[in-house]
Each structure stands twice: as structure tokens, then as C-alpha cells.
Tab-separated table of C-alpha atoms and ligand atoms in Angstrom:
chain	number	residue	atom	x	y	z
A	1	LEU	CA	127.686	10.089	73.298
A	2	LYS	CA	129.202	6.795	74.317
A	3	ARG	CA	128.253	5.713	77.794
A	4	GLU	CA	131.833	4.702	78.574
A	5	SER	CA	133.096	8.164	77.647
A	6	VAL	CA	130.504	9.887	79.793
A	7	ALA	CA	131.460	7.535	82.626
A	8	GLU	CA	135.095	8.458	82.190
A	9	PHE	CA	134.435	12.201	82.155
A	10	ALA	CA	132.111	12.010	85.146
A	11	ALA	CA	134.794	10.138	87.090
A	12	LEU	CA	137.273	12.882	86.188
A	13	GLN	CA	134.820	15.558	87.248
A	14	LEU	CA	134.441	13.883	90.619
A	15	GLN	CA	138.203	14.126	91.155
A	16	ASP	CA	138.462	17.688	89.852
A	17	PRO	CA	138.698	20.257	92.667
A	18	HIS	CA	136.823	22.696	90.381
A	19	LEU	CA	134.166	20.077	89.603
A	20	GLY	CA	134.415	20.902	85.930
A	21	ILE	CA	134.260	24.693	86.170
A	22	ALA	CA	136.642	25.931	83.485
A	23	GLN	CA	139.447	28.096	84.842
A	24	ALA	CA	140.024	31.368	83.005
A	25	GLU	CA	143.089	31.313	80.757
A	26	ASN	CA	143.452	35.058	81.171
A	27	PRO	CA	142.141	35.865	84.608
A	28	ARG	CA	140.650	39.342	84.846
A	29	THR	CA	140.775	41.685	87.782
A	30	VAL	CA	137.132	42.422	88.428
A	31	VAL	CA	135.933	44.968	90.962
A	32	VAL	CA	132.459	44.209	92.244
A	33	ASP	CA	130.830	47.286	93.763
A	34	PHE	CA	127.776	46.068	95.631
A	35	SER	CA	125.479	46.457	98.613
A	36	SER	CA	126.666	50.039	99.302
A	37	PRO	CA	124.029	51.118	101.824
A	38	ASN	CA	123.916	54.578	103.314
A	39	VAL	CA	125.292	55.417	106.739
A	40	ALA	CA	122.869	56.524	109.465
A	41	LYS	CA	119.964	54.677	107.899
A	42	PRO	CA	118.580	51.227	108.536
A	43	MET	CA	119.318	48.612	105.901
A	44	HIS	CA	116.033	47.653	104.296
A	45	VAL	CA	114.568	45.190	101.845
A	46	GLY	CA	115.915	47.279	98.953
A	47	HIS	CA	119.447	46.288	99.916
A	48	ILE	CA	118.824	42.570	99.538
A	49	ARG	CA	119.134	42.348	95.802
A	50	SER	CA	122.392	44.221	95.485
A	51	THR	CA	123.919	42.389	98.430
A	52	VAL	CA	122.833	38.893	97.415
A	53	LEU	CA	123.424	39.329	93.689
A	54	GLY	CA	126.769	41.071	94.113
A	55	ASP	CA	127.995	38.387	96.481
A	56	ALA	CA	126.933	35.611	94.092
A	57	VAL	CA	128.592	37.338	91.134
A	58	ALA	CA	131.829	37.682	93.116
A	59	ARG	CA	131.742	34.002	94.114
A	60	LEU	CA	131.005	32.892	90.553
A	61	LEU	CA	133.882	34.940	89.170
A	62	ARG	CA	136.275	33.553	91.776
A	63	SER	CA	135.203	30.005	90.999
A	64	ALA	CA	136.354	30.553	87.417
A	65	GLY	CA	139.768	31.779	88.565
A	66	HIS	CA	139.326	35.521	88.213
A	67	ASN	CA	140.906	37.997	90.584
A	68	VAL	CA	137.957	39.588	92.335
A	69	ILE	CA	137.964	42.679	94.524
A	70	THR	CA	134.749	43.361	96.391
A	71	ASP	CA	134.176	46.928	97.499
A	72	ASN	CA	131.305	48.278	99.576
A	73	HIS	CA	130.876	51.850	98.342
A	74	LEU	CA	129.064	53.143	101.437
A	75	GLY	CA	127.064	56.338	101.216
A	76	ASP	CA	128.853	58.041	104.075
A	77	TRP	CA	129.169	61.582	102.726
A	78	GLY	CA	126.849	64.291	101.524
A	79	THR	CA	124.260	66.797	102.597
A	80	GLN	CA	122.235	64.428	104.775
A	81	PHE	CA	125.052	64.497	107.330
A	82	GLY	CA	124.668	68.214	107.966
A	83	LYS	CA	121.067	67.589	108.928
A	84	ILE	CA	121.908	64.705	111.216
A	85	ILE	CA	124.751	66.649	112.839
A	86	TYR	CA	122.489	69.638	113.365
A	87	GLY	CA	119.930	67.330	114.958
A	88	TRP	CA	122.640	65.654	117.045
A	89	LYS	CA	123.660	69.003	118.472
A	90	HIS	CA	120.137	70.219	119.231
A	91	HIS	CA	117.797	67.269	119.681
A	92	LEU	CA	119.807	64.178	120.580
A	93	ASP	CA	117.947	61.714	122.799
A	94	GLN	CA	120.753	59.872	124.602
A	95	GLU	CA	118.492	57.159	125.916
A	96	ASN	CA	117.135	56.326	122.509
A	97	LEU	CA	120.651	56.448	121.078
A	98	ALA	CA	121.779	53.794	123.546
A	99	LYS	CA	118.747	51.635	122.790
A	100	ASP	CA	118.454	52.010	119.051
A	101	PRO	CA	121.256	54.090	117.494
A	102	ILE	CA	120.123	53.700	113.900
A	103	GLY	CA	116.567	54.577	114.865
A	104	GLU	CA	117.796	57.683	116.660
A	105	MET	CA	119.905	58.824	113.708
A	106	GLU	CA	116.984	58.278	111.409
A	107	ARG	CA	114.700	60.198	113.761
A	108	LEU	CA	117.124	63.151	113.840
A	109	TYR	CA	117.416	63.160	110.086
A	110	LYS	CA	113.659	63.124	109.549
A	111	LEU	CA	113.136	65.805	112.172
A	112	VAL	CA	115.669	68.255	110.777
A	113	ASN	CA	114.716	67.452	107.211
A	114	ALA	CA	111.119	68.408	107.982
A	115	GLN	CA	112.210	71.527	109.877
A	116	SER	CA	114.448	72.620	106.989
A	117	GLU	CA	111.539	72.475	104.630
A	118	SER	CA	109.560	75.066	106.545
A	119	ASP	CA	112.390	77.028	108.152
A	120	GLU	CA	115.084	78.578	105.947
A	121	ALA	CA	117.295	79.349	108.959
A	122	ILE	CA	117.462	75.688	109.948
A	123	ALA	CA	118.098	74.655	106.358
A	124	ASP	CA	121.019	77.095	106.275
A	125	ALA	CA	122.325	75.893	109.624
A	126	ALA	CA	122.258	72.282	108.408
A	127	ARG	CA	124.082	73.259	105.221
A	128	ALA	CA	126.680	75.015	107.340
A	129	GLU	CA	127.181	71.809	109.345
A	130	THR	CA	127.792	69.862	106.132
A	131	ALA	CA	130.317	72.428	104.977
A	132	LYS	CA	132.086	72.351	108.342
A	133	LEU	CA	132.280	68.575	108.214
A	134	GLN	CA	133.667	68.635	104.693
A	135	ASN	CA	136.248	71.224	105.698
A	136	GLY	CA	137.499	69.048	108.518
A	137	ASP	CA	135.889	70.656	111.589
A	138	ALA	CA	136.936	68.508	114.578
A	139	GLU	CA	133.625	68.455	116.427
A	140	ASN	CA	131.585	67.531	113.366
A	141	LYS	CA	134.136	64.974	112.339
A	142	ALA	CA	133.833	63.338	115.781
A	143	ILE	CA	130.042	63.164	115.502
A	144	TRP	CA	130.299	61.780	112.002
A	145	ASP	CA	132.774	59.132	113.183
A	146	GLN	CA	130.206	57.979	115.703
A	147	LEU	CA	127.491	57.856	113.062
A	148	ARG	CA	129.720	55.677	110.974
A	149	GLU	CA	130.624	53.388	113.846
A	150	TYR	CA	127.030	52.774	114.840
A	151	SER	CA	126.153	52.134	111.228
A	152	GLN	CA	129.058	49.793	110.668
A	153	GLU	CA	127.918	47.718	113.652
A	154	GLN	CA	124.557	47.357	112.014
A	155	PHE	CA	126.065	46.517	108.633
A	156	ASP	CA	128.396	43.948	110.174
A	157	GLU	CA	125.494	42.270	111.910
A	158	MET	CA	123.549	42.021	108.640
A	159	TYR	CA	126.524	40.861	106.586
A	160	GLY	CA	127.352	38.320	109.280
A	161	ARG	CA	123.866	36.876	109.114
A	162	LEU	CA	123.978	36.845	105.332
A	163	ASN	CA	127.541	35.513	105.274
A	164	VAL	CA	128.714	38.268	102.945
A	165	ASN	CA	132.250	39.685	103.067
A	166	PHE	CA	133.984	42.625	101.469
A	167	ASP	CA	137.641	43.038	100.653
A	168	TYR	CA	137.248	46.791	101.000
A	169	THR	CA	134.732	49.203	102.427
A	170	LEU	CA	135.821	52.475	100.914
A	171	GLY	CA	132.888	54.780	101.379
A	172	GLU	CA	132.238	57.929	99.408
A	173	SER	CA	134.109	59.980	102.029
A	174	PHE	CA	137.317	58.171	101.127
A	175	TYR	CA	137.445	60.147	97.863
A	176	ASN	CA	136.705	63.564	99.323
A	177	ASP	CA	140.170	65.005	98.711
A	178	GLU	CA	140.124	64.010	95.045
A	179	LEU	CA	136.860	65.668	94.058
A	180	ALA	CA	138.064	69.212	93.403
A	181	GLY	CA	140.845	67.793	91.217
A	182	VAL	CA	138.393	65.768	89.156
A	183	VAL	CA	136.245	68.821	88.455
A	184	GLU	CA	139.287	70.902	87.591
A	185	ASP	CA	140.660	68.217	85.310
A	186	LEU	CA	137.394	67.822	83.410
A	187	GLN	CA	137.049	71.556	83.082
A	188	GLN	CA	140.587	72.096	81.842
A	189	ARG	CA	140.180	69.434	79.218
A	190	GLY	CA	136.979	71.036	78.002
A	191	LEU	CA	134.816	68.116	79.056
A	192	ALA	CA	132.978	70.037	81.767
A	193	LYS	CA	131.609	73.549	81.683
A	194	GLY	CA	129.855	76.029	83.910
A	195	SER	CA	126.091	76.223	83.816
A	196	ASP	CA	124.162	78.620	86.063
A	197	GLY	CA	127.076	78.697	88.450
A	198	ALA	CA	127.231	74.879	88.650
A	199	MET	CA	129.563	72.522	86.777
A	200	ILE	CA	128.217	69.972	84.337
A	201	VAL	CA	129.482	67.463	81.812
A	202	PRO	CA	127.217	67.944	78.775
A	203	PHE	CA	126.511	65.193	76.244
A	204	ASP	CA	125.007	67.264	73.453
A	205	ASP	CA	126.258	64.849	70.808
A	206	ILE	CA	124.373	61.875	72.279
A	207	PRO	CA	120.662	62.214	71.500
A	208	ALA	CA	119.531	60.097	74.454
A	209	LEU	CA	121.579	62.211	76.866
A	210	ALA	CA	121.360	65.555	75.102
A	211	ASP	CA	119.459	67.356	77.837
A	212	LYS	CA	120.789	65.184	80.641
A	213	PRO	CA	124.225	66.427	81.653
A	214	LEU	CA	126.104	64.945	84.599
A	215	LEU	CA	126.190	67.431	87.463
A	216	ILE	CA	129.607	67.376	89.121
A	217	GLN	CA	129.578	70.505	91.259
A	218	LYS	CA	126.693	72.478	92.673
A	219	ARG	CA	126.453	76.225	92.741
A	220	ASP	CA	127.363	76.254	96.445
A	221	GLY	CA	130.625	74.497	95.575
A	222	SER	CA	129.660	71.062	96.893
A	223	PHE	CA	130.376	67.911	94.914
A	224	LEU	CA	127.980	65.140	94.046
A	225	TYR	CA	127.450	61.403	93.858
A	226	GLY	CA	128.757	61.372	90.275
A	227	THR	CA	131.883	63.339	91.127
A	228	THR	CA	132.699	60.749	93.766
A	229	ASP	CA	132.050	57.926	91.343
A	230	LEU	CA	134.503	59.467	88.864
A	231	ALA	CA	137.207	59.701	91.517
A	232	THR	CA	136.416	56.104	92.457
A	233	ILE	CA	136.960	54.914	88.894
A	234	LYS	CA	140.364	56.590	88.817
A	235	TYR	CA	141.299	54.958	92.098
A	236	ARG	CA	140.221	51.505	90.963
A	237	GLN	CA	142.254	51.941	87.804
A	238	ASN	CA	145.390	53.301	89.433
A	239	GLU	CA	145.467	51.174	92.568
A	240	TRP	CA	143.893	47.929	91.488
A	241	HIS	CA	144.414	47.921	87.722
A	242	ALA	CA	140.863	46.749	87.238
A	243	ASN	CA	139.949	45.128	83.920
A	244	GLU	CA	136.281	45.266	84.687
A	245	ILE	CA	134.157	47.157	87.206
A	246	LEU	CA	130.685	45.889	88.002
A	247	TYR	CA	128.124	48.126	89.662
A	248	VAL	CA	125.434	45.967	91.180
A	249	VAL	CA	122.825	48.655	91.599
A	250	ASP	CA	119.081	49.112	91.176
A	251	ALA	CA	117.768	49.788	87.654
A	252	ARG	CA	116.523	53.182	88.784
A	253	GLN	CA	120.115	54.432	88.690
A	254	SER	CA	120.676	53.501	85.061
A	255	LEU	CA	120.800	57.106	83.857
A	256	HIS	CA	123.473	57.876	86.442
A	257	PHE	CA	125.616	55.025	85.178
A	258	GLN	CA	125.170	55.984	81.543
A	259	GLN	CA	126.372	59.479	82.365
A	260	LEU	CA	129.179	58.190	84.522
A	261	PHE	CA	130.483	55.673	81.985
A	262	GLU	CA	130.297	58.197	79.185
A	263	THR	CA	132.226	60.787	81.193
A	264	SER	CA	134.858	58.267	82.200
A	265	LYS	CA	135.278	57.229	78.575
A	266	ARG	CA	135.736	60.814	77.434
A	267	ALA	CA	138.233	61.537	80.168
A	268	ASN	CA	139.957	58.189	79.603
A	269	TYR	CA	139.993	57.454	83.329
A	270	THR	CA	140.206	53.701	82.951
A	271	ASN	CA	140.812	50.845	80.537
A	272	ALA	CA	138.364	48.730	82.468
A	273	THR	CA	135.038	47.666	81.061
A	274	LEU	CA	132.384	49.394	83.141
A	275	ARG	CA	129.100	47.577	83.566
A	276	HIS	CA	125.920	48.362	85.385
A	277	ILE	CA	124.550	45.057	86.671
A	278	SER	CA	121.081	46.363	87.073
A	279	PHE	CA	118.098	44.721	88.721
A	280	GLY	CA	114.395	45.275	89.285
A	281	SER	CA	112.418	45.854	92.464
A	282	ILE	CA	110.983	43.523	95.050
A	283	LEU	CA	107.236	43.928	95.038
A	284	GLY	CA	104.578	43.207	97.644
A	285	ASP	CA	101.378	41.245	96.975
A	286	ASP	CA	99.753	44.316	95.492
A	287	GLY	CA	102.407	44.657	92.811
A	288	THR	CA	103.975	47.850	94.159
A	289	PRO	CA	107.374	48.003	95.887
A	290	ILE	CA	107.143	46.092	99.139
A	291	LYS	CA	106.287	48.132	102.268
A	292	THR	CA	105.226	47.461	105.840
A	293	ARG	CA	101.586	47.843	106.773
A	294	SER	CA	102.281	51.371	107.963
A	295	GLY	CA	103.850	52.206	104.595
A	296	GLU	CA	107.521	52.199	105.650
A	297	SER	CA	110.209	50.215	103.931
A	298	VAL	CA	110.720	46.774	105.430
A	299	LYS	CA	113.852	46.650	107.588
A	300	LEU	CA	116.333	44.017	106.600
A	301	ARG	CA	116.737	42.837	110.186
A	302	ASP	CA	112.993	42.204	110.532
A	303	LEU	CA	112.935	40.386	107.245
A	304	LEU	CA	115.796	38.062	108.208
A	305	ASP	CA	114.181	37.449	111.617
A	306	GLU	CA	110.934	36.497	109.983
A	307	ALA	CA	112.647	34.222	107.468
A	308	GLU	CA	114.370	32.351	110.281
A	309	SER	CA	111.287	32.070	112.463
A	310	ARG	CA	109.114	30.857	109.596
A	311	ALA	CA	111.769	28.319	108.645
A	312	LEU	CA	111.979	27.192	112.279
A	313	GLU	CA	108.250	26.488	112.360
A	314	ILE	CA	108.577	24.324	109.282
A	315	VAL	CA	111.595	22.444	110.624
A	316	GLN	CA	109.848	21.830	113.963
A	317	GLU	CA	106.814	20.525	112.184
A	318	LYS	CA	108.660	18.302	109.705
A	319	ASN	CA	111.327	17.001	112.024
A	320	ALA	CA	110.142	17.262	115.605
A	321	ALA	CA	112.702	14.713	116.755
A	322	LEU	CA	115.670	16.864	115.750
A	323	ASP	CA	117.704	18.424	118.555
A	324	PRO	CA	116.347	21.967	119.198
A	325	GLU	CA	119.788	23.544	118.761
A	326	ILE	CA	120.189	21.869	115.395
A	327	GLN	CA	116.647	22.859	114.470
A	328	LYS	CA	117.693	26.451	115.001
A	329	GLN	CA	120.841	26.161	112.916
A	330	VAL	CA	118.900	24.485	110.132
A	331	ALA	CA	116.211	27.164	110.277
A	332	LYS	CA	118.843	29.859	109.922
A	333	ALA	CA	120.398	28.246	106.890
A	334	VAL	CA	117.032	27.507	105.299
A	335	GLY	CA	115.516	30.920	106.042
A	336	ILE	CA	118.460	32.919	104.748
A	337	GLY	CA	118.974	30.493	101.866
A	338	ALA	CA	115.326	30.853	100.870
A	339	ILE	CA	115.542	34.636	100.698
A	340	LYS	CA	118.724	34.522	98.650
A	341	TYR	CA	117.511	31.844	96.300
A	342	ALA	CA	114.146	33.528	95.708
A	343	ASP	CA	116.089	36.523	94.526
A	344	LEU	CA	118.805	34.812	92.506
A	345	SER	CA	116.494	32.387	90.726
A	346	GLN	CA	114.618	35.313	89.147
A	347	ASN	CA	115.804	37.045	86.052
A	348	ARG	CA	117.612	39.933	87.698
A	349	VAL	CA	116.205	42.635	85.456
A	350	SER	CA	112.595	41.783	86.310
A	351	ASP	CA	110.689	42.885	89.358
A	352	TYR	CA	109.453	39.994	91.481
A	353	ILE	CA	106.742	39.515	94.047
A	354	PHE	CA	108.010	38.621	97.472
A	355	SER	CA	106.215	35.549	98.802
A	356	TRP	CA	107.133	33.637	101.946
A	357	GLU	CA	105.013	30.657	100.906
A	358	ARG	CA	106.723	30.329	97.574
A	359	MET	CA	110.304	30.802	98.742
A	360	LEU	CA	109.917	28.384	101.667
A	361	ALA	CA	108.085	25.689	99.711
A	362	MET	CA	109.649	22.232	99.879
A	363	GLN	CA	108.650	21.585	96.264
A	364	GLY	CA	109.632	23.539	93.183
A	365	ASN	CA	112.607	25.675	92.292
A	366	THR	CA	113.382	26.791	95.859
A	367	ALA	CA	116.272	26.711	98.311
A	368	PRO	CA	114.507	24.295	100.707
A	369	TYR	CA	113.923	21.839	97.866
A	370	LEU	CA	117.580	21.892	96.798
A	371	MET	CA	118.897	21.850	100.334
A	372	TYR	CA	116.679	18.890	101.081
A	373	ALA	CA	117.824	17.072	97.949
A	374	TYR	CA	121.373	17.466	99.240
A	375	VAL	CA	120.403	16.225	102.732
A	376	ARG	CA	118.717	13.175	101.271
A	377	ILE	CA	121.733	12.186	99.196
A	378	ARG	CA	124.058	12.687	102.119
A	379	SER	CA	121.890	10.466	104.261
A	380	ILE	CA	121.897	7.703	101.640
A	381	MET	CA	125.672	7.967	101.568
A	382	ARG	CA	126.083	8.000	105.344
A	383	GLN	CA	124.134	4.787	105.575
A	384	SER	CA	126.270	3.086	102.953
A	385	GLU	CA	129.619	4.718	103.295
A	386	SER	CA	131.450	1.924	105.139
A	387	THR	CA	131.549	-0.245	102.038
A	388	PHE	CA	131.730	2.549	99.485
A	389	ASP	CA	134.438	1.868	96.959
A	390	ALA	CA	135.482	5.208	95.491
A	391	GLY	CA	137.458	5.392	92.273
A	392	LYS	CA	135.662	2.423	90.736
A	393	VAL	CA	134.532	2.700	87.178
A	394	LEU	CA	131.075	4.222	86.685
A	395	LEU	CA	128.442	1.986	85.170
A	396	LEU	CA	125.856	3.861	83.179
A	397	GLU	CA	123.770	1.051	81.710
A	398	GLU	CA	120.489	2.369	83.122
A	399	ASP	CA	119.148	5.379	81.264
A	400	ALA	CA	118.474	7.283	84.482
A	401	ALA	CA	122.095	6.907	85.566
A	402	PHE	CA	123.334	7.900	82.136
A	403	GLU	CA	121.078	10.976	82.088
A	404	LEU	CA	122.232	12.030	85.527
A	405	ALA	CA	125.925	11.676	84.665
A	406	LYS	CA	125.493	13.578	81.403
A	407	PHE	CA	123.721	16.372	83.202
A	408	ALA	CA	126.317	16.520	85.965
A	409	LEU	CA	128.931	17.146	83.288
A	410	ARG	CA	127.134	20.343	82.378
A	411	PHE	CA	127.790	22.065	85.712
A	412	GLY	CA	130.693	24.080	84.328
A	413	GLU	CA	128.574	25.185	81.407
A	414	ALA	CA	125.847	26.419	83.790
A	415	VAL	CA	128.408	28.414	85.760
A	416	GLY	CA	129.713	29.826	82.494
A	417	ARG	CA	126.236	30.861	81.446
A	418	SER	CA	125.664	32.585	84.777
A	419	LEU	CA	128.895	34.475	84.322
A	420	LYS	CA	128.260	35.491	80.760
A	421	ASP	CA	125.794	38.190	81.610
A	422	TYR	CA	125.994	37.913	85.382
A	423	ARG	CA	122.734	36.035	85.694
A	424	PRO	CA	122.818	33.494	88.514
A	425	THR	CA	119.342	32.399	87.451
A	426	ALA	CA	121.031	30.080	84.928
A	427	LEU	CA	122.841	28.233	87.697
A	428	CYS	CA	119.639	28.035	89.773
A	429	ALA	CA	117.762	26.443	86.905
A	430	TYR	CA	120.595	23.975	86.396
A	431	LEU	CA	120.690	22.917	90.062
A	432	PHE	CA	116.931	22.469	90.095
A	433	HIS	CA	117.088	20.179	87.077
A	434	LEU	CA	120.004	18.279	88.512
A	435	ALA	CA	118.023	17.563	91.682
A	436	GLN	CA	115.103	16.349	89.565
A	437	LYS	CA	117.357	14.075	87.525
A	438	PHE	CA	118.714	12.679	90.732
A	439	THR	CA	115.215	11.808	91.911
A	440	THR	CA	114.524	9.948	88.678
A	441	PHE	CA	117.827	8.129	89.025
A	442	TYR	CA	117.214	7.180	92.638
A	443	ASP	CA	113.732	5.873	91.863
A	444	ALA	CA	115.112	3.652	89.121
A	445	CYS	CA	118.419	2.666	90.708
A	446	PRO	CA	118.322	1.684	94.358
A	447	VAL	CA	121.621	2.300	96.065
A	448	ARG	CA	121.749	0.593	99.432
A	449	SER	CA	120.170	-2.679	98.341
A	450	SER	CA	122.267	-3.011	95.200
A	451	GLU	CA	125.257	-5.346	94.744
A	452	GLU	CA	128.784	-4.463	93.802
A	453	PRO	CA	130.019	-3.193	91.426
A	454	LEU	CA	126.752	-1.326	90.810
A	455	ARG	CA	126.565	-0.124	94.375
A	456	SER	CA	129.877	1.741	94.320
A	457	SER	CA	129.087	3.167	90.929
A	458	ARG	CA	125.734	4.489	92.149
A	459	LEU	CA	127.287	5.857	95.283
A	460	GLN	CA	129.747	7.769	93.188
A	461	LEU	CA	126.874	9.309	91.257
A	462	CYS	CA	125.356	10.262	94.618
A	463	GLN	CA	128.618	11.843	95.619
A	464	LEU	CA	128.955	13.745	92.357
A	465	THR	CA	125.417	15.097	92.620
A	466	ALA	CA	125.866	16.093	96.266
A	467	ASP	CA	129.173	17.798	95.501
A	468	ILE	CA	127.652	19.806	92.671
A	469	LEU	CA	124.606	20.792	94.715
A	470	GLN	CA	126.793	21.910	97.584
A	471	ARG	CA	129.265	23.767	95.374
A	472	GLY	CA	126.516	25.293	93.259
A	473	LEU	CA	124.529	26.531	96.250
A	474	GLY	CA	127.792	27.775	97.743
A	475	LEU	CA	128.392	29.876	94.626
A	476	LEU	CA	125.024	31.454	95.295
A	477	GLY	CA	126.078	32.160	98.882
A	478	ILE	CA	123.784	29.444	100.252
A	479	GLU	CA	124.975	27.103	102.949
A	480	THR	CA	123.988	23.422	102.929
A	481	VAL	CA	123.177	21.468	106.092
A	482	GLU	CA	123.570	17.756	106.830
A	483	GLN	CA	120.080	17.187	108.215
A	484	MET	CA	116.831	19.042	107.899
B	1	LIG	N1	124.784	54.320	98.167
B	1	LIG	C1	124.098	54.247	96.902
B	1	LIG	C2	122.602	54.121	97.124
B	1	LIG	O1	122.173	53.685	98.187
B	1	LIG	C3	124.550	53.098	96.044
B	1	LIG	C4	125.971	53.180	95.584
B	1	LIG	C5	126.262	52.292	94.413
B	1	LIG	N2	127.630	52.329	93.963
B	1	LIG	C6	128.198	53.338	93.280
B	1	LIG	N3	129.472	53.283	93.002
B	1	LIG	N4	127.488	54.373	92.863
B	1	LIG	O2	121.843	54.442	96.240
């Protein structure tokens, strides 16, 4: 590579609003189905990966010019609601509801669930409440609406803190009226058949699925998760003309998606490519899925609180002189960024061990390290900006400058690699190396004390690096700050 050519391309990249990310020649319409928590339950640590990964995938796709539709497929339908409604009618604690609505709904669910196990009459009564809800009973519908509202408040709070947005939140209930038609259609076309009074889609011709049919209707007439997912595919085809549908869901659901995709293919419900973007679990120190000391799943709210308070301690210690309000803002960005980055920098299919020390470390492949690299460059630039001559030719005589410019040019390639198999880890690794190359450059090439034309050239390399770090972190859903 000729140094002058690299200099020319780097200068072009600096002017490019996409910073060198190639724009798709044939943009695809990609539906990203992610997060999708269940109504009437607290969001917990298990929802982090889908939420953070799905959001990053959506941002990456958009950066390459694709038409992205994000859809939060809430679990807001199904038999658990009969139990909660039964509990609501017989055991509701108004005071607790006002204080902690999600906690109260969870309490009612657990209570009635336990009662149903030992008492057939209560189990039947709860089933009857589900049936009434699904048949449009006004009282049950009103209770259910409240359950959804309380839950949505909780979800909105979490998504607000995580800075995650959805174009649509079409929960499972949205497809209720289509389910009977789906079953009938599959049956008429010979794809589904009765089995013990239930309806299944058998896959006898596929050895791996031979004894694993997809259940689409239970004996009592109720429909299932898979039935809803089939109706959802049809909707996404007919309404959105999706070319690709991504399901960002835990690896434990991989059988469900195999069955779903196979059924959809047989029924020809969509032309879209269906993909399960699967991921592993978050483990505690002991190597089993992370839990609180009392054995419950860790609530997302508590986790985000802890991330922010731990980050605040670090900021207070490292930069005591910073205004307390700004310390708080920085701690928020760093805490949330650290959680996201710890997740995204892993290979998504592997499990990983959750470690506060590691994710908040100022050294290594972490969010704080990258955010700090950005802060440092911005501060160099602020102190020199008055005389900064943008648009000057880049001088890449020093090897460190040449290496940095060459590496900066590979940003688009890193984004492309992350998109190829929806693995943001590739972009994380790239940003980490970019920050390291910048350090080498800055050690070898002083900026503020240098003379023109070197000074403007070096400042432009600072600018290019800062822009890429900011854009790259942004694609991961991580906010940068100006001081730390
Ligand atoms: N609500 C489901 C769960 O918590 C996840 C839904 C994923 N999306 C889908 N289309 N099945 O397990």
C-alpha cells in the first residue's frame, strides 16, 4: 500500500457520513424480533442478551442501509393469565399493587400456580378464567388490560434506561383472531393432523425431528406459542414484506425455531429467510446460570442500579473534581455501557460468566477502556482545536500514523463482519484494536507540541479515530461521554 493512497482514502473516510460503512445495493427489509419479555413478570438478567444483542443487530443493519423493523413480541397471552386473573379476583392486595405492581402480579401468579397444583378445583377455575379472557369476557379483559399497562410501564422504564426502542410492540395477543385459521389451514392442506385430540404438525421425514412434532392446538382447544408464531410470520410477510426475520432468542428455544421454520416452509407462509439468532446463558461465578443469593433470578432493575452505582464509585474515585451531576451522568453511561459491552464482546453462542470487575475494568477489551480512549482524544482535540486545519492532506510518514490510518480504513469491513453472522463481537474486537493503535500513534506522534503541517494531519487522525469509536460504540447501543 502506498502511504499517499492510504492518506487519500482516510481523508475521504473522514468526510464520508457513513465513515466507510458500505451501503447495501439491494437493501433488505429485516424484521428483528427481540427482547420479548412476558407480561406480569419482572424483567430479569435473562432479558439482557436478547435486548442488547437485538438492538445492536438492528443498529448495525440500519447503518448499512437496510430497512429494519424492530418488533417486541411480548408474551401477553396464554394460560398464565387465567391464574393471575383468578388471583386478582380472590387475593388481590391493593396496597402491594400500588407499591409494587409487578411484584403483586408475580405473587398472585405464584400463589394460584401453587394452589392449582394441589387443588383441581382451583386449576379448573383458573383455566376457566383463561378461556373467558380469550373469548372476550369484559371483566377479564379489563383486568388483563391493567396487567399489560403495569407491565408496559416497567418495560418502558427498562428500555429507557437501556436506550432501546421498538418500531412495534405487537404482543402474542395481537394474533389471537388468526390462530384458529392457521390451524384450519394447516389441517386442510394435510400438514397438520389430530393426535390424541390435539393438533400437531409432524415431521416424520426429518430424522432429527421425527418424534418432535410442533403442537399447534391442545386437546382443550387452546392454541400455543408456536401457533402464534406461525400467525406472526404470515403477518410479517403480508404487512411488511419482510425479506428476513431474525429471532434474537435464547439457545434453549432452538427446537421451537426448527419446528417453526420447517412448518412455515411447508406451508409457504413467507419468502423471507428465517433465522434464529441464538445465544448462550449468563453464568454466575459458580458456572451455573446467574441467580441472587436466595436463588431467584436477578431482576434487571437491580442489575442496572448496581452497574450505575459501581460505575459512580469509580468515577468519584478517579475524577473527584468533576461536577457531581456530571459524575452521575458519566456513571450511567459507563455502567450501562459496561453491561452491554460485556455481553456483545462475547461470542454470542457461548455462555459467559458475569463479572463486575472485568466489565468495569479501565484496561482491556471493555466499555470503560473504549469510552476513555474516546474521552482522551476529544480532550486532545479540545485543547488544540482553535488552530486545527481540517481538510489538509494527511501525512503518514511515521509508521504509527500509517498503521492507524490503515486500520481506520477497515471500520466498514468490521461492521460487515459483524453483520455477516450477526456477531457484534467482531466490531468490539476491531474497536479495541483501534484504540490500541491510537495509543501507539499518540506515544510516537505528539499532537499539541507539533508544528504545521504535521499538527493538522495528526489532529485529523485524532478526529477520524474519535469518530469511529463514537460511531462504533453507537452501533453497539453504547453512548460516549465527553469527560470521565
Ligand atoms: N416471550 C418469549 C419468552 O420469554 C420470547 C419470544 C421470542 N419471540 C418469538 N417470536 N417467539 O420466552
